[in-house]
Short mmCIF file of C-alpha atoms and ligand atoms in Angstrom, two decimals:
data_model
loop_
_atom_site.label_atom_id
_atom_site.label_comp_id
_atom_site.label_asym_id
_atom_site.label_seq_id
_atom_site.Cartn_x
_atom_site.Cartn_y
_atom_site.Cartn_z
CA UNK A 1 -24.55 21.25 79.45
CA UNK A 2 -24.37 25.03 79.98
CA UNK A 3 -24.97 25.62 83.98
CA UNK A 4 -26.67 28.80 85.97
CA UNK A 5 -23.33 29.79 87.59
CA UNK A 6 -23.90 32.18 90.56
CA UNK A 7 -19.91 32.80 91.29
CA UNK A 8 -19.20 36.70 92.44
CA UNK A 9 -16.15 36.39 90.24
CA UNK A 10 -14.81 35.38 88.41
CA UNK A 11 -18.72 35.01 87.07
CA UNK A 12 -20.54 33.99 84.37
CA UNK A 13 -20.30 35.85 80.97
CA UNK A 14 -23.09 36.26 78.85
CA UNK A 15 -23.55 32.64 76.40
CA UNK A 16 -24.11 34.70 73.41
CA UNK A 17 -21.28 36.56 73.57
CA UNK A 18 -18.88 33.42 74.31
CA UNK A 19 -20.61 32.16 71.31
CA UNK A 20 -19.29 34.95 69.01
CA UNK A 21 -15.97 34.43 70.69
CA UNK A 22 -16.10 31.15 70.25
CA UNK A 23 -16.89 31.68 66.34
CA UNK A 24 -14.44 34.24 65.27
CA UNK A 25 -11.13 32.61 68.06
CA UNK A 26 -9.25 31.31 65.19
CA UNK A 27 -9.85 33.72 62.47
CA UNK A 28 -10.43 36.93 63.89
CA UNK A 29 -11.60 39.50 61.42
CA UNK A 30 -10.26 37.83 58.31
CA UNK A 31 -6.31 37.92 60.15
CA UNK A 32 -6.29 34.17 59.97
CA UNK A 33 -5.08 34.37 63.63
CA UNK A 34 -7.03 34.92 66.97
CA UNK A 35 -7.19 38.11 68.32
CA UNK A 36 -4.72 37.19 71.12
CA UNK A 37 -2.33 36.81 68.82
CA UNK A 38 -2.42 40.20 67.46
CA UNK A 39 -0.26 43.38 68.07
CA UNK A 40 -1.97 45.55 70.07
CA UNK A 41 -0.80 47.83 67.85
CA UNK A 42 -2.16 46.85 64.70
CA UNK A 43 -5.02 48.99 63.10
CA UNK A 44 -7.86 45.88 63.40
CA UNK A 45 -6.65 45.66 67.55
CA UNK A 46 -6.41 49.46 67.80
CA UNK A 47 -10.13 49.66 66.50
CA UNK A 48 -11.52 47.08 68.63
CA UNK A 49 -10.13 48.98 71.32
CA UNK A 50 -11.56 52.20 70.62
CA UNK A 51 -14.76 50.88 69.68
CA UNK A 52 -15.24 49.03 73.45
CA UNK A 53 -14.33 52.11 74.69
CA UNK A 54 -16.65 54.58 72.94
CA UNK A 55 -19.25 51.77 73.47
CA UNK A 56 -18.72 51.87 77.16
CA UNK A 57 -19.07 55.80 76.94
CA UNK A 58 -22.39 55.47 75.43
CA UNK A 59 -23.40 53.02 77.80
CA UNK A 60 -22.67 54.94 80.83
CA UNK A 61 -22.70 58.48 79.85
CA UNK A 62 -19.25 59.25 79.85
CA UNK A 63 -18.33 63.05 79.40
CA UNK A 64 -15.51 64.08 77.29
CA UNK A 65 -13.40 65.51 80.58
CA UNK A 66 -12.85 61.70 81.58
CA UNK A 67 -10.69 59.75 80.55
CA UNK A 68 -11.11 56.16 80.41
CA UNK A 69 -8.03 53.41 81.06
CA UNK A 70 -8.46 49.85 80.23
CA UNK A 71 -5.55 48.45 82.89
CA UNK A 72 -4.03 45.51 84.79
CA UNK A 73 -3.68 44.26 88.61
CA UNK A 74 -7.25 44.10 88.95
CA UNK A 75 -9.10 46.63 91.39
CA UNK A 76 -6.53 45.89 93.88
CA UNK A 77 -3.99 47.25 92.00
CA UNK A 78 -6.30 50.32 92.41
CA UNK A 79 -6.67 50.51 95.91
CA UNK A 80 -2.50 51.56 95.77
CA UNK A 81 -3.14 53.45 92.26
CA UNK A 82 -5.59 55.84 94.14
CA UNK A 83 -3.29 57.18 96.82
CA UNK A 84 -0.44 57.49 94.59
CA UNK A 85 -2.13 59.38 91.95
CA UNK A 86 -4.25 61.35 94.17
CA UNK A 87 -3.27 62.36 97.45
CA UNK A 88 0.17 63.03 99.06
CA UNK A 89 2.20 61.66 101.88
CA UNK A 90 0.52 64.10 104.15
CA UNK A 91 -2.88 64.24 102.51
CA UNK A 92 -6.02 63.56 104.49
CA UNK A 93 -8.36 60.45 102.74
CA UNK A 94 -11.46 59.46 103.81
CA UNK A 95 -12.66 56.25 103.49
CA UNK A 96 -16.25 54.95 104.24
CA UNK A 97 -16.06 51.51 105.86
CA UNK A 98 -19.58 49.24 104.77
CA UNK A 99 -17.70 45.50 104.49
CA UNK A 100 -14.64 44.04 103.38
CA UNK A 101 -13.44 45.38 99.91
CA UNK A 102 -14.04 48.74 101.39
CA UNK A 103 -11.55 47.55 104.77
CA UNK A 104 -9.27 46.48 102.34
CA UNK A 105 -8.54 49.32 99.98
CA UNK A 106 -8.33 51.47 103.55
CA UNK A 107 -6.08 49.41 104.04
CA UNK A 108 -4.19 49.92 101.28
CA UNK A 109 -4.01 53.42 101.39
CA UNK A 110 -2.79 53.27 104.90
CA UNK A 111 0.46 52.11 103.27
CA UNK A 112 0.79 55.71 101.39
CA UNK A 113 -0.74 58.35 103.68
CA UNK A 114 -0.59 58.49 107.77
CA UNK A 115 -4.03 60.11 107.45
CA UNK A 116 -6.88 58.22 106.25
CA UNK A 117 -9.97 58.88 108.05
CA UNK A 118 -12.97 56.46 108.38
CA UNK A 119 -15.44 58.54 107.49
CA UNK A 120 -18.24 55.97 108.20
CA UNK A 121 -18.11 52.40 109.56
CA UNK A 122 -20.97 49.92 109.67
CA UNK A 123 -19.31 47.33 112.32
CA UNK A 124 -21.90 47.69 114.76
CA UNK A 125 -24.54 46.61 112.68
CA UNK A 126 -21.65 43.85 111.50
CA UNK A 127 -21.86 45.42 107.98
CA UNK A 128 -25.10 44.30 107.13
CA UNK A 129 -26.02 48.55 106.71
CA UNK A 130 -25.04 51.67 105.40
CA UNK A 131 -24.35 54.58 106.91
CA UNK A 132 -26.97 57.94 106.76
CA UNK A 133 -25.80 60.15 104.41
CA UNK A 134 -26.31 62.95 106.71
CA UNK A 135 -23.91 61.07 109.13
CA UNK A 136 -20.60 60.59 107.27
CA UNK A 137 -17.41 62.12 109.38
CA UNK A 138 -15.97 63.98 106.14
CA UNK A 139 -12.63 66.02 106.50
CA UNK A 140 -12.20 69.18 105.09
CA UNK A 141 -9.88 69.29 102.61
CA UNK A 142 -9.55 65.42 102.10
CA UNK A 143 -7.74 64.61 98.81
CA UNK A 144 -10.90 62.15 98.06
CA UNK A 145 -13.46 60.01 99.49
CA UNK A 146 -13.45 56.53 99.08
CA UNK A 147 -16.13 54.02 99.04
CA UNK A 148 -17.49 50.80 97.91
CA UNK A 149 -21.15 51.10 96.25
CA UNK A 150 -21.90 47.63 96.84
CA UNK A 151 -19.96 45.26 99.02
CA UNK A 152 -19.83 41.81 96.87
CA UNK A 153 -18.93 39.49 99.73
CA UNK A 154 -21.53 40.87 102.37
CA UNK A 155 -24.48 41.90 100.16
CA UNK A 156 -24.86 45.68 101.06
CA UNK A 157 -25.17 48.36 98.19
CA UNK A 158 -25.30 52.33 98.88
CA UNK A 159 -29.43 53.21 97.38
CA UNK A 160 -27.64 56.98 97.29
CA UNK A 161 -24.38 58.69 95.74
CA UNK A 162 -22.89 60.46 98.94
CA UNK A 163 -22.28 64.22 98.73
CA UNK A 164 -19.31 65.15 98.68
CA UNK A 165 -18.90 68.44 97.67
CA UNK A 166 -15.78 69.97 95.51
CA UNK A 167 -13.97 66.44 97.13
CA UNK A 168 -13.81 64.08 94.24
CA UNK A 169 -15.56 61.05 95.26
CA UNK A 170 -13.88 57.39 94.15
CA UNK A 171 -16.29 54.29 93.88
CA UNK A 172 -14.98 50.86 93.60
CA UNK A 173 -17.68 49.85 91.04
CA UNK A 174 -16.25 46.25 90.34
CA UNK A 175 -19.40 44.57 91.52
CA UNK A 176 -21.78 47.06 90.26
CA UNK A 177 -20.86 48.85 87.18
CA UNK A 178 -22.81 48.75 84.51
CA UNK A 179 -25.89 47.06 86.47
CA UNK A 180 -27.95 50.31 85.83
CA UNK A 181 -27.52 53.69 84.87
CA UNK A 182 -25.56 56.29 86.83
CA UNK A 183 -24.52 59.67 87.39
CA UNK A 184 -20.81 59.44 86.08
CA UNK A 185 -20.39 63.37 87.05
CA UNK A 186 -21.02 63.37 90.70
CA UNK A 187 -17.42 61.08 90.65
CA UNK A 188 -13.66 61.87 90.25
CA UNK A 189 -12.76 58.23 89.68
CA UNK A 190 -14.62 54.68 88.84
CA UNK A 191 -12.79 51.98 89.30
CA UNK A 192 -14.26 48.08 88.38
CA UNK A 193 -12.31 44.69 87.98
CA UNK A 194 -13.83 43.21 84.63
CA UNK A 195 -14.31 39.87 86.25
CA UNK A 196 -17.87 40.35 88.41
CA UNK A 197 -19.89 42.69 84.89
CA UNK A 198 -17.43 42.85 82.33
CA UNK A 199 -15.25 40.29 80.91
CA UNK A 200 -12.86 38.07 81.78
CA UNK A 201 -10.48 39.01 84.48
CA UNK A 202 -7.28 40.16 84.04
CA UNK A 203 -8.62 43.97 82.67
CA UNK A 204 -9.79 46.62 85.02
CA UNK A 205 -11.34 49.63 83.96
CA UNK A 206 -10.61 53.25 85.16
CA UNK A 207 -13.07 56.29 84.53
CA UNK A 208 -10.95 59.16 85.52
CA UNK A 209 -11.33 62.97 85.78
CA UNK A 210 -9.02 64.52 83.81
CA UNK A 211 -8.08 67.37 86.55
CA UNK A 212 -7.17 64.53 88.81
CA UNK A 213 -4.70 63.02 86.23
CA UNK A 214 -0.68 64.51 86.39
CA UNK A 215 -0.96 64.70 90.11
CA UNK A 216 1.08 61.12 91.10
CA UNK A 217 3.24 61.67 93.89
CA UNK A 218 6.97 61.54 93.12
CA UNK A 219 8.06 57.55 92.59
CA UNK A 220 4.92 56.91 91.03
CA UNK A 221 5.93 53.63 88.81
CA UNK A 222 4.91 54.49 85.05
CA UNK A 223 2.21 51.68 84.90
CA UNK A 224 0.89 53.06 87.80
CA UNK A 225 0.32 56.55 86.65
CA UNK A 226 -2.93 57.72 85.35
CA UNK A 227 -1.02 60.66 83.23
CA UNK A 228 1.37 58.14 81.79
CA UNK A 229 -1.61 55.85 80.77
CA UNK A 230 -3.54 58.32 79.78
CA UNK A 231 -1.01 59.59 77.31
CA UNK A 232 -0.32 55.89 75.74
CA UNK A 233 -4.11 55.31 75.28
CA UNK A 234 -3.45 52.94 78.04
CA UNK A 235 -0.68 51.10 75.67
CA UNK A 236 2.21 52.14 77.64
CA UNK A 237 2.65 48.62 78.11
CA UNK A 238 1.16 45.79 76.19
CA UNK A 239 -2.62 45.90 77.69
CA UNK A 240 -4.55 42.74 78.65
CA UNK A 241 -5.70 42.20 75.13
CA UNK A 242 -8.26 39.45 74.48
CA UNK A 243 -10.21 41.05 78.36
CA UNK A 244 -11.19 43.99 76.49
CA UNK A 245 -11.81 42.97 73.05
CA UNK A 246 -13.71 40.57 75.41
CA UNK A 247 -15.15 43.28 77.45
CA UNK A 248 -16.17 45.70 73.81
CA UNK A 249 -18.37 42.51 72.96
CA UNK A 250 -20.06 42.43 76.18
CA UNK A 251 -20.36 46.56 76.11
CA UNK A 252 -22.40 46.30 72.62
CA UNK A 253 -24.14 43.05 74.09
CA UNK A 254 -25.64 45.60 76.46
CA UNK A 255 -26.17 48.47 73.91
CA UNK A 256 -28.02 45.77 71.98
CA UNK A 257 -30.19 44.95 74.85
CA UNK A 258 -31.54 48.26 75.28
CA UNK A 259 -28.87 49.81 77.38
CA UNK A 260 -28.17 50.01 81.23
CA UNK A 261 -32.07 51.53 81.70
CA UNK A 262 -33.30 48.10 80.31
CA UNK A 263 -30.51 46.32 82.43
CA UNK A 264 -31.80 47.56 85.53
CA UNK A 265 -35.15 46.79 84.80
CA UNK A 266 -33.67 42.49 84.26
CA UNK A 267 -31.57 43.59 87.64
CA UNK A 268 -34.58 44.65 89.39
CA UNK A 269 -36.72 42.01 88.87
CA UNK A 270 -34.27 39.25 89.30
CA UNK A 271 -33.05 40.55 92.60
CA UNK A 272 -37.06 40.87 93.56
CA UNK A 273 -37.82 37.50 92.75
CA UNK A 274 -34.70 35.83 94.85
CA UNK A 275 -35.20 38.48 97.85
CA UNK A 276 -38.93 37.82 97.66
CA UNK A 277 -38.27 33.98 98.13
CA UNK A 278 -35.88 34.00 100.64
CA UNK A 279 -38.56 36.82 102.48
CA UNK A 280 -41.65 34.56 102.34
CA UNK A 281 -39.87 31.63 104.11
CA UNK A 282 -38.80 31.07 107.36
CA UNK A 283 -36.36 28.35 106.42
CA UNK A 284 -34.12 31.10 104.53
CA UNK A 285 -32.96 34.51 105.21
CA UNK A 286 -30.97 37.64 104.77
CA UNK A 287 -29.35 39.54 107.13
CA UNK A 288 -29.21 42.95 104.73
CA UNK A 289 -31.28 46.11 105.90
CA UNK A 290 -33.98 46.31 103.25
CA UNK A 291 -33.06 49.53 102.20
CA UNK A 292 -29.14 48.41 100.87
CA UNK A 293 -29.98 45.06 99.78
CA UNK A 294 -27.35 44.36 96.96
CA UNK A 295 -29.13 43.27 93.27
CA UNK A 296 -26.04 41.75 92.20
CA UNK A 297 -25.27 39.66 95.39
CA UNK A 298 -27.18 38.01 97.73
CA UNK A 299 -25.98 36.25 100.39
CA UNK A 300 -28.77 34.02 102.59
CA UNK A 301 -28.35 31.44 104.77
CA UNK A 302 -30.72 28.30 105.94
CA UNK A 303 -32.40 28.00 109.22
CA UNK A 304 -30.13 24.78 109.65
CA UNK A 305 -26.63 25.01 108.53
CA UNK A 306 -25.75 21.47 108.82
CA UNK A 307 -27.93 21.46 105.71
CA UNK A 308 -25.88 23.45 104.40
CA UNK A 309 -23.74 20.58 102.07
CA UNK A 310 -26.82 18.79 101.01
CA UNK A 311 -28.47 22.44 99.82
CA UNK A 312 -25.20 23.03 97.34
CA UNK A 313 -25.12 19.22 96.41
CA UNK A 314 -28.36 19.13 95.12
CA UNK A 315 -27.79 22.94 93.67
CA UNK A 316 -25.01 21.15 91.83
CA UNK A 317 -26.81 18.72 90.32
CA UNK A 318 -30.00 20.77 89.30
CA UNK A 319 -27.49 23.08 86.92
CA UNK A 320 -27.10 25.74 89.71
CA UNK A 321 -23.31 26.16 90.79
CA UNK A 322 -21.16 28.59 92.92
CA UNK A 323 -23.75 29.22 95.49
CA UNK A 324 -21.63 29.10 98.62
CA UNK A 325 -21.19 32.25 100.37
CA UNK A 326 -17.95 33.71 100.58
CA UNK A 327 -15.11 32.06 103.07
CA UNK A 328 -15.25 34.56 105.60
CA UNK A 329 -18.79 34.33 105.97
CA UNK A 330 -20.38 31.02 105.59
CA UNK A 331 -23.77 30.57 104.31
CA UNK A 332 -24.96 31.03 100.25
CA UNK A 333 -24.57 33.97 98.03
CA UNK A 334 -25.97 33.93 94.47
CA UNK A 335 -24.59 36.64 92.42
CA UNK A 336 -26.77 37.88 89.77
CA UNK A 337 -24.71 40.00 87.43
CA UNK A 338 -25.86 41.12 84.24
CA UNK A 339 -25.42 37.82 82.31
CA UNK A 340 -27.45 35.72 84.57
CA UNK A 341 -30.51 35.14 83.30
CA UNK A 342 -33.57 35.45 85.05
CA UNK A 343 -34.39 31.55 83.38
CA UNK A 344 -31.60 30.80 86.31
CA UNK A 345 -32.97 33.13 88.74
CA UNK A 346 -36.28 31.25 88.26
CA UNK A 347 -34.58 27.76 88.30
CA UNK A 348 -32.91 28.99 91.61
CA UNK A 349 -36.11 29.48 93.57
CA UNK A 350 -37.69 26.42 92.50
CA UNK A 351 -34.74 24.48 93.89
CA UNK A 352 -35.44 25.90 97.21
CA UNK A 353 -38.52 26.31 97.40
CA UNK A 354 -38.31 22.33 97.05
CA UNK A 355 -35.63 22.03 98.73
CA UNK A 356 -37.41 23.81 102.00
CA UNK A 357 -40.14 21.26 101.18
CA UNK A 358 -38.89 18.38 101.72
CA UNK A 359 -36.26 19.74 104.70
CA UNK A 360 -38.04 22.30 106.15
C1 LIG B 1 -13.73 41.45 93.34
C2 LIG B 1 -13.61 42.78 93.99
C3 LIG B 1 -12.36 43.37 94.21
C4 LIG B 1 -11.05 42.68 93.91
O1 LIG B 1 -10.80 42.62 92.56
P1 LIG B 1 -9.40 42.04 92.03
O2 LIG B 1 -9.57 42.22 90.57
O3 LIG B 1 -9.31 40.63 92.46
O4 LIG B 1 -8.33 42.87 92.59
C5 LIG B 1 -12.34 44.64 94.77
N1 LIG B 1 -13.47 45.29 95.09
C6 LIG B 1 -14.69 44.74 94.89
C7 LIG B 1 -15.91 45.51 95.27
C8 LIG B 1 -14.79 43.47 94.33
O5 LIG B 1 -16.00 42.93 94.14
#
């Protein structure tokens, strides 16, 4: 039996996709082998690359002055990638601090440059918020701006795109991308793991201005390097294969599903339905400000936390796994990416609505 799996990530994949993988594993376009056993060089690979890739341009809008790099070491490789490729040794960064991805790539890029500013941090509100637009602390002449558009481990999601003038602005996207249409031009850089909206993990995908590509600082390993990458058609190395051929399926999933516009509409109305549960109860609750609650991941606790067990037990056996909360912070989260159905949405509030029923 299928389950409703509510991981943040590595998270569920969409079933009808898996079934096409599933179909074509051992034969994969008439090759008689799977497609993870093919060069990555071969004319069937090189077009199932280029197709996921012009698929994810349609998708998302992509402009023909970014480049876009289908690469390895997840989004954490990134969060060194970033200061090596775009700022100096004695470059000013600023970094806008709304949970803990966004503490850790700061962190990160305190290893390269002496001067990263935190242009914004939410700790007094202990990152349940994010900050006014009108009241980020932005250098002049930073390199870039850094921040997290939504924070998959406390819940919080940015409702605007800060301004950030001729400063190229870098989103960690890994939670969010693709959950509804954006703006790729007000960014220099996108960065997202595949494993939260995309694919499998192991592939992370980089949507790059091409004015910010060439610039790595001296030292700058090869794989690291946007310009080398760039240049190879992100083959300098062999690439995580099967994640994107993976990841092209999921793109035309999408495209067949009526695009990111129609996505956000499923996202909407998903993350309304859970939020609008947990808000009509008293035995549940979120600690997000309602203007940044996150539609791909929502973290709520129960009134009594030594129910806590017995709440993901009998998740568990009703179909509905992954629902406790991040480690560091207790509780549930339920993430509801694009291939979670809002069947498992629905089956989610039922449980606790009956579950508050007979504990509450
Ligand atoms: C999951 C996640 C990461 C880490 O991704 P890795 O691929 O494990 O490096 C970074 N940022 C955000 C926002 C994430 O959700």
């Amino acid at each position: 039996m299928r389950v409703f799996n509510f991981a943040a990530g590595p998270a569920t994949l969409p079933e009808e996709v898996l079934e096409q993988v599933r179909a074509e594993l051992t034969d994969w376009q008439g090759s008689g082998m799977s497609v993870m056993e093919v060069s990555h060089r071969s004319k069937a690979f090189m077009a199932a690359a280029q197709e996921a890739e012009a698929s994810l341009r349609e998708l998302l809008g992509v402009a023909a002055n970014y480049k876009v790099l289908f690469l390895q070491g997840g989004a954490t490789g990134q969060f060194s990638a970033i200061p090596m490729n775009l700022a100096r040794a004695d470059s000013t960064v600023d970094y806008l601090n709304t949970g803990t991805w966004s503490k850790k790539a700061l962190a990160e890029a305190q290893r390269f440059t002496s001067r990263v500013n935190v242009a914004a941090d939410e700790a007094a509100s202990k990152y349940t918020t994010v900050p006014d637009p009108q009241a980020l602390r932005l250098s002049s002449g930073a390199a870039y701006v850094h921040y997290t558009p939504n924070e998959t481990i406390g819940g919080v999601e940015f409702p605007y795109v800060p301004d950030t003038g001729a400063v190229p602005l870098v989103a960690d996207m890994s939670s969010t991308i693709l959950s509804r249409p954006i703006d790729v031009a007000r960014f220099g850089l996108i960065y997202a793991g595949a494993q939260k909206n995309i694919g499998p993990a192991g592939l992370v995908v980089v949507i790059v201005r091409e004015d910010l590509i060439g610039k790595a600082r001296p030292g700058t390993p090869a794989v690291w390097d946007y310009k080398s990458m760039a240049d190879e058609g992100s083959m300098l190395n062999t690439p995580a294969t099967f994640g994107w051929y993976f990841a092209g399926l999921v793109f035309r999933w999408l495209q067949r599903r009526g695009g990111l516009t129609a996505a956000a509409a499923r996202n909407r109305a998903k993350a309304q339905l859970l939020y609008g549960a947990i808000d009509a109860s008293t035995f549940y609750s979120n600690p997000v400000a309602a203007g940044c609650r996150s539609w791909m991941n929502v973290p709520f606790t129960l009134a009594d936390p030594q129910l806590d067990r017995s709440f993901l037990d009998g998740a568990r056996a009703a179909g509905l796994v992954n629902l406790e909360g991040h480690r560091s912070v207790g509780g549930m989260r339920a993430s509801l990416y694009n291939a979670m159905p809002l069947t498992g949405v629905e089956a989610l509030v039922a449980f606790m609505k009956e579950f508050e029923r007979r504990h509450g």
